mmCIF file of C-alpha atoms in Angstrom:
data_model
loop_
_atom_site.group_PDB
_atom_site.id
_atom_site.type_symbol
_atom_site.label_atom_id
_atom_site.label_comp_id
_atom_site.label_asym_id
_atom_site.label_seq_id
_atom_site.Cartn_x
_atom_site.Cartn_y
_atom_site.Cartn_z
ATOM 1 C CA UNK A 1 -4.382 -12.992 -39.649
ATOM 2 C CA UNK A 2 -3.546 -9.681 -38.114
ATOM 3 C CA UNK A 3 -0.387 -9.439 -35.847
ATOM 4 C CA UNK A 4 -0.950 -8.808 -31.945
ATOM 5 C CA UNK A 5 -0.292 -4.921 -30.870
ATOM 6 C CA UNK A 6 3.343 -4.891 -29.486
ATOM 7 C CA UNK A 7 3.717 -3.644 -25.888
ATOM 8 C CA UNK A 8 5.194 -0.074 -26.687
ATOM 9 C CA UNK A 9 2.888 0.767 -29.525
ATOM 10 C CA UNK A 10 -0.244 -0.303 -26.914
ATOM 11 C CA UNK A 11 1.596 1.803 -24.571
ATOM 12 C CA UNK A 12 2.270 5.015 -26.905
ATOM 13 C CA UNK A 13 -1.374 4.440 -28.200
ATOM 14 C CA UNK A 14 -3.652 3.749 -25.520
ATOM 15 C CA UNK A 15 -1.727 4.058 -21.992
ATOM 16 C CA UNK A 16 0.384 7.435 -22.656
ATOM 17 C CA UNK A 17 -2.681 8.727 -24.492
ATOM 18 C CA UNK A 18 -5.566 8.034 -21.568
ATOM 19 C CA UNK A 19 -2.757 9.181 -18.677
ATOM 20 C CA UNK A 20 -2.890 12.805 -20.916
ATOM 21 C CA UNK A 21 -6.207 12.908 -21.008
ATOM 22 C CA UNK A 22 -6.844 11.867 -17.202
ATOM 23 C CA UNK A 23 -4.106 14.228 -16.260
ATOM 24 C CA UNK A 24 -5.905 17.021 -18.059
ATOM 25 C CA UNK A 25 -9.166 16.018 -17.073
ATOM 26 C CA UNK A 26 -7.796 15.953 -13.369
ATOM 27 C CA UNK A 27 -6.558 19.593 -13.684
ATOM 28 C CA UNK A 28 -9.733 20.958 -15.078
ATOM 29 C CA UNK A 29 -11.958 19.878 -12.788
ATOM 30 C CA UNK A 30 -9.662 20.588 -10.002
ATOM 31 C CA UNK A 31 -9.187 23.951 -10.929
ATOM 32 C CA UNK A 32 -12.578 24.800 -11.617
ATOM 33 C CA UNK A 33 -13.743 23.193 -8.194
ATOM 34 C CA UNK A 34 -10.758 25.437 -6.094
ATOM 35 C CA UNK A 35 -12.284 28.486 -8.082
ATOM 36 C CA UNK A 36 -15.763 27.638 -7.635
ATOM 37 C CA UNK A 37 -15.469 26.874 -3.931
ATOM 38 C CA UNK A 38 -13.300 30.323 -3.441
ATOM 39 C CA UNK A 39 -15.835 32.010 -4.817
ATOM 40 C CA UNK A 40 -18.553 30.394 -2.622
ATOM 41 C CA UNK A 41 -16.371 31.025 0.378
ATOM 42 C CA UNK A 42 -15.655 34.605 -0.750
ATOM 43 C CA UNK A 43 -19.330 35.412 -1.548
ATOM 44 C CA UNK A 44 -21.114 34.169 1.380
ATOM 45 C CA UNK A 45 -18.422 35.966 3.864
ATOM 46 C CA UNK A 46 -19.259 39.247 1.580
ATOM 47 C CA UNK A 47 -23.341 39.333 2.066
ATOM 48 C CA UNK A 48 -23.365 39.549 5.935
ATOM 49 C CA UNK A 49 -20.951 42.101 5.732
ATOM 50 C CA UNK A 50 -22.507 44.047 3.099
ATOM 51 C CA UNK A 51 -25.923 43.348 5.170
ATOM 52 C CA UNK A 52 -24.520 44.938 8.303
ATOM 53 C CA UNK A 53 -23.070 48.275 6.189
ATOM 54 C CA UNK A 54 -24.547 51.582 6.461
ATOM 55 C CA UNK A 55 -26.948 52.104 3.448
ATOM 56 C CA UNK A 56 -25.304 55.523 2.750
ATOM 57 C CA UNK A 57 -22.224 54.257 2.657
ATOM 58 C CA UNK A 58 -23.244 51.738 0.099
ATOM 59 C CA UNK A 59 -24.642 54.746 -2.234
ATOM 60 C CA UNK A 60 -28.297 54.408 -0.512
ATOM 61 C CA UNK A 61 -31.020 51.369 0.560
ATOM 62 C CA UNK A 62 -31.626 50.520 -3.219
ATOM 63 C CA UNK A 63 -28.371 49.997 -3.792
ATOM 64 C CA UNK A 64 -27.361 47.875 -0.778
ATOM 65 C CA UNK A 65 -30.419 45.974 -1.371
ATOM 66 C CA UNK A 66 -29.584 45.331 -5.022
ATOM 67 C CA UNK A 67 -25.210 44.700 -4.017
ATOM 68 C CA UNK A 68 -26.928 41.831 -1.472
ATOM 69 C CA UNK A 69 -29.237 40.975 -4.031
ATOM 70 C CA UNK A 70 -26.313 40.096 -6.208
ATOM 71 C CA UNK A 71 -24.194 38.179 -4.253
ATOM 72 C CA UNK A 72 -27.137 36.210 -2.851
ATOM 73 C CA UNK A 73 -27.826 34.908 -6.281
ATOM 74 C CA UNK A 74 -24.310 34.469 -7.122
ATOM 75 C CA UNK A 75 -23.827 32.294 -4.168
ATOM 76 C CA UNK A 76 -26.600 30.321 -4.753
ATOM 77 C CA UNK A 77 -26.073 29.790 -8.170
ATOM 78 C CA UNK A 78 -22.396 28.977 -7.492
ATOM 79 C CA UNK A 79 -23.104 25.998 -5.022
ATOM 80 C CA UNK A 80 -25.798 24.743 -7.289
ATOM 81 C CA UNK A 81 -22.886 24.331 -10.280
ATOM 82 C CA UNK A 82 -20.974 22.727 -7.880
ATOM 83 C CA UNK A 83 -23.091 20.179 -6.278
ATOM 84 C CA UNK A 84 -24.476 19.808 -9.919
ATOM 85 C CA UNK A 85 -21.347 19.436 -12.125
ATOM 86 C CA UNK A 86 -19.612 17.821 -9.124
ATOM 87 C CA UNK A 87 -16.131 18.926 -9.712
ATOM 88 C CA UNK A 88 -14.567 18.086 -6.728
ATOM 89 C CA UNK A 89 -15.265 14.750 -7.281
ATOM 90 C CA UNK A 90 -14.577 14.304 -10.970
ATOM 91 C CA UNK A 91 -11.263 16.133 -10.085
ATOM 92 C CA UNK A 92 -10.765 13.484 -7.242
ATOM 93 C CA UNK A 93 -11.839 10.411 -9.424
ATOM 94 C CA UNK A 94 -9.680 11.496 -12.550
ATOM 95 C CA UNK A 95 -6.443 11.723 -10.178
ATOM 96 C CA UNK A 96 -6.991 8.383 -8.702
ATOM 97 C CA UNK A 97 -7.226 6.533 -12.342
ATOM 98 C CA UNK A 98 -4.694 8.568 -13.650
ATOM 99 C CA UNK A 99 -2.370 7.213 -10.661
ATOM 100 C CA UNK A 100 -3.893 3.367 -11.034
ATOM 101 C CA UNK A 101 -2.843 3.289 -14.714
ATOM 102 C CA UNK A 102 1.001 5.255 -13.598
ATOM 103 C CA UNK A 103 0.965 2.766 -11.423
ATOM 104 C CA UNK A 104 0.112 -0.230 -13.741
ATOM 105 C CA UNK A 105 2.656 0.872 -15.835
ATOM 106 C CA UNK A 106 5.589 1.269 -13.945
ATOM 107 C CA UNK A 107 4.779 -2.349 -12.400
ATOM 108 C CA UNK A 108 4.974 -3.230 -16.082
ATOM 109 C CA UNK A 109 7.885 -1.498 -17.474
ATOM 110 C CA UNK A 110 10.174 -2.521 -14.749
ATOM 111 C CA UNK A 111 8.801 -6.127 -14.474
ATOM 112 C CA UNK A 112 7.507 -5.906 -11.062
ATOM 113 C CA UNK A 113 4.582 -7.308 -8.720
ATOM 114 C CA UNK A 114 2.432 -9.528 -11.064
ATOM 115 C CA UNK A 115 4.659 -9.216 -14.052
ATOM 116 C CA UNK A 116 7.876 -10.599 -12.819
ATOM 117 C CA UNK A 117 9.080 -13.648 -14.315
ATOM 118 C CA UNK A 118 5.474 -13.855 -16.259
ATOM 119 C CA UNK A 119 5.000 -15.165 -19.650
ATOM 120 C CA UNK A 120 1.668 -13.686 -20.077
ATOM 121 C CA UNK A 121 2.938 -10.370 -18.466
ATOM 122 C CA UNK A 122 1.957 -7.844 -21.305
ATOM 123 C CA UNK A 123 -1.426 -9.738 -21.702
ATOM 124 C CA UNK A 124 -2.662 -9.317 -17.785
ATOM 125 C CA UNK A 125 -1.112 -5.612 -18.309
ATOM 126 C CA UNK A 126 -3.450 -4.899 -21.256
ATOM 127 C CA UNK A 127 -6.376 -6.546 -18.818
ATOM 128 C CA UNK A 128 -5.976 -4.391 -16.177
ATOM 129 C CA UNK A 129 -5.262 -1.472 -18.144
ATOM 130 C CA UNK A 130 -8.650 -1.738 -19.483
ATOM 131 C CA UNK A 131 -10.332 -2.830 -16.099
ATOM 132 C CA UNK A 132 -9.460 -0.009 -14.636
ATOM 133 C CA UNK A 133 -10.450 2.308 -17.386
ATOM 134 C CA UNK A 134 -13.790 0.610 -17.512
ATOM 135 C CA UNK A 135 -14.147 0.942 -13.866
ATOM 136 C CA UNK A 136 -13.493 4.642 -14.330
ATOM 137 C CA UNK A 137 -16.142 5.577 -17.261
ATOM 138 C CA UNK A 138 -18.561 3.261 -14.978
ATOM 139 C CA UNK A 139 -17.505 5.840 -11.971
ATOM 140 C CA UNK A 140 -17.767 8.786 -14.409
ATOM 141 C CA UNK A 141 -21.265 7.696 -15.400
ATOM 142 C CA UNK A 142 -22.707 7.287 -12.180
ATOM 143 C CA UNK A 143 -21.126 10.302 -11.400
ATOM 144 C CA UNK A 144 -23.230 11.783 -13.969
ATOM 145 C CA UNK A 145 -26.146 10.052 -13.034
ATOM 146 C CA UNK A 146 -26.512 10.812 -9.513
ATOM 147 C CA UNK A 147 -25.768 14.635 -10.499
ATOM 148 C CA UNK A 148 -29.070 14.139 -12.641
ATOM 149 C CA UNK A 149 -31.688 12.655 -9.933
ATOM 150 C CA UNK A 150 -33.397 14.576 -7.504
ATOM 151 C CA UNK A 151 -32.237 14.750 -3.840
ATOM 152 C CA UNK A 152 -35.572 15.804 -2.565
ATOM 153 C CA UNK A 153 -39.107 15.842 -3.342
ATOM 154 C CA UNK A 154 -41.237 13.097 -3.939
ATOM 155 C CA UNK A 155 -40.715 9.938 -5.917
ATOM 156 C CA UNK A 156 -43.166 8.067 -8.088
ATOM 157 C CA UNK A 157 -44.577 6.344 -5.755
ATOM 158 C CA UNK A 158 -45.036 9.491 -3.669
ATOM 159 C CA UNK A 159 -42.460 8.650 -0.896
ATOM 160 C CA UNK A 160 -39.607 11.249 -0.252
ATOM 161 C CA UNK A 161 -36.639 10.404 -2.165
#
């Protein structure tokens, strides 16, 4: 018969190790979505403006044409990554499990809220240690999902989705 998992090596092995990769997971996505969105903010302020220039001043008509050409499609392929890959929201959904499990633990650890004066403290803290990492690849996958169906256009049954 195989020995139950102490508290501190379920801890080191599965708690420490899924609040490292939520952290990084968090920062990723976060960074990616304050670049992305800069870059959609940036680009769509720069096509008016290059719209409204003087075509000589720009090098000639081709070239103006081509510069908001450029940016056009840069924009547009910019906000479909990010309504797409929905970083924002991966960023926002990483953060808040990677704070529910901090949070778990530190109730844990110092023997608070549900785990004070419990015999069965380390077994409810495994439980909702892995309820709440369920919940999040559940989140994550319809997440995913969504990202994956059509917004628009018509459905099977030929009603607008």
């Amino acid at each position: 018969m195989e020995t139950p998992m102490k508290s501190e090596d379920y801890i080191k092995s599965r708690v420490e190790d899924q609040l490292r990769y939520y952290e990084r997971a968090a920062n990723r996505n976060k960074n990616i979505h304050l670049r992305m969105q800069t870059a959609i903010i940036v680009f769509g302020l720069l096509v008016p403006v290059v719209a409204n220039l003087q075509a000589d001043y720009l090098g000639g008509a081709d070239l103006k044409t081509m510069a908001i050409t450029v940016l056009a499609l840069a924009l547009a392929c910019l906000t479909g990554l990010a309504n797409f890959r929905k970083y924002g929201d991966l960023w926002l959904a990483f953060r808040t499990t990677e704070e529910l499990l901090k949070k778990e633990l530190f109730l844990f650890r110092t023997q608070s809220g549900p785990y004070k004066d419990n015999a069965t403290a380390f077994s409810q803290f495994v439980q909702a240690i892995e309820a709440t990492i369920s919940v999040e690849h559940e989140r994550f996958r319809s997440l995913i999902e969504s990202s994956r169906r059509p917004t628009t256009g018509p459905s099977p049954s030929g009603e607008k989705a």
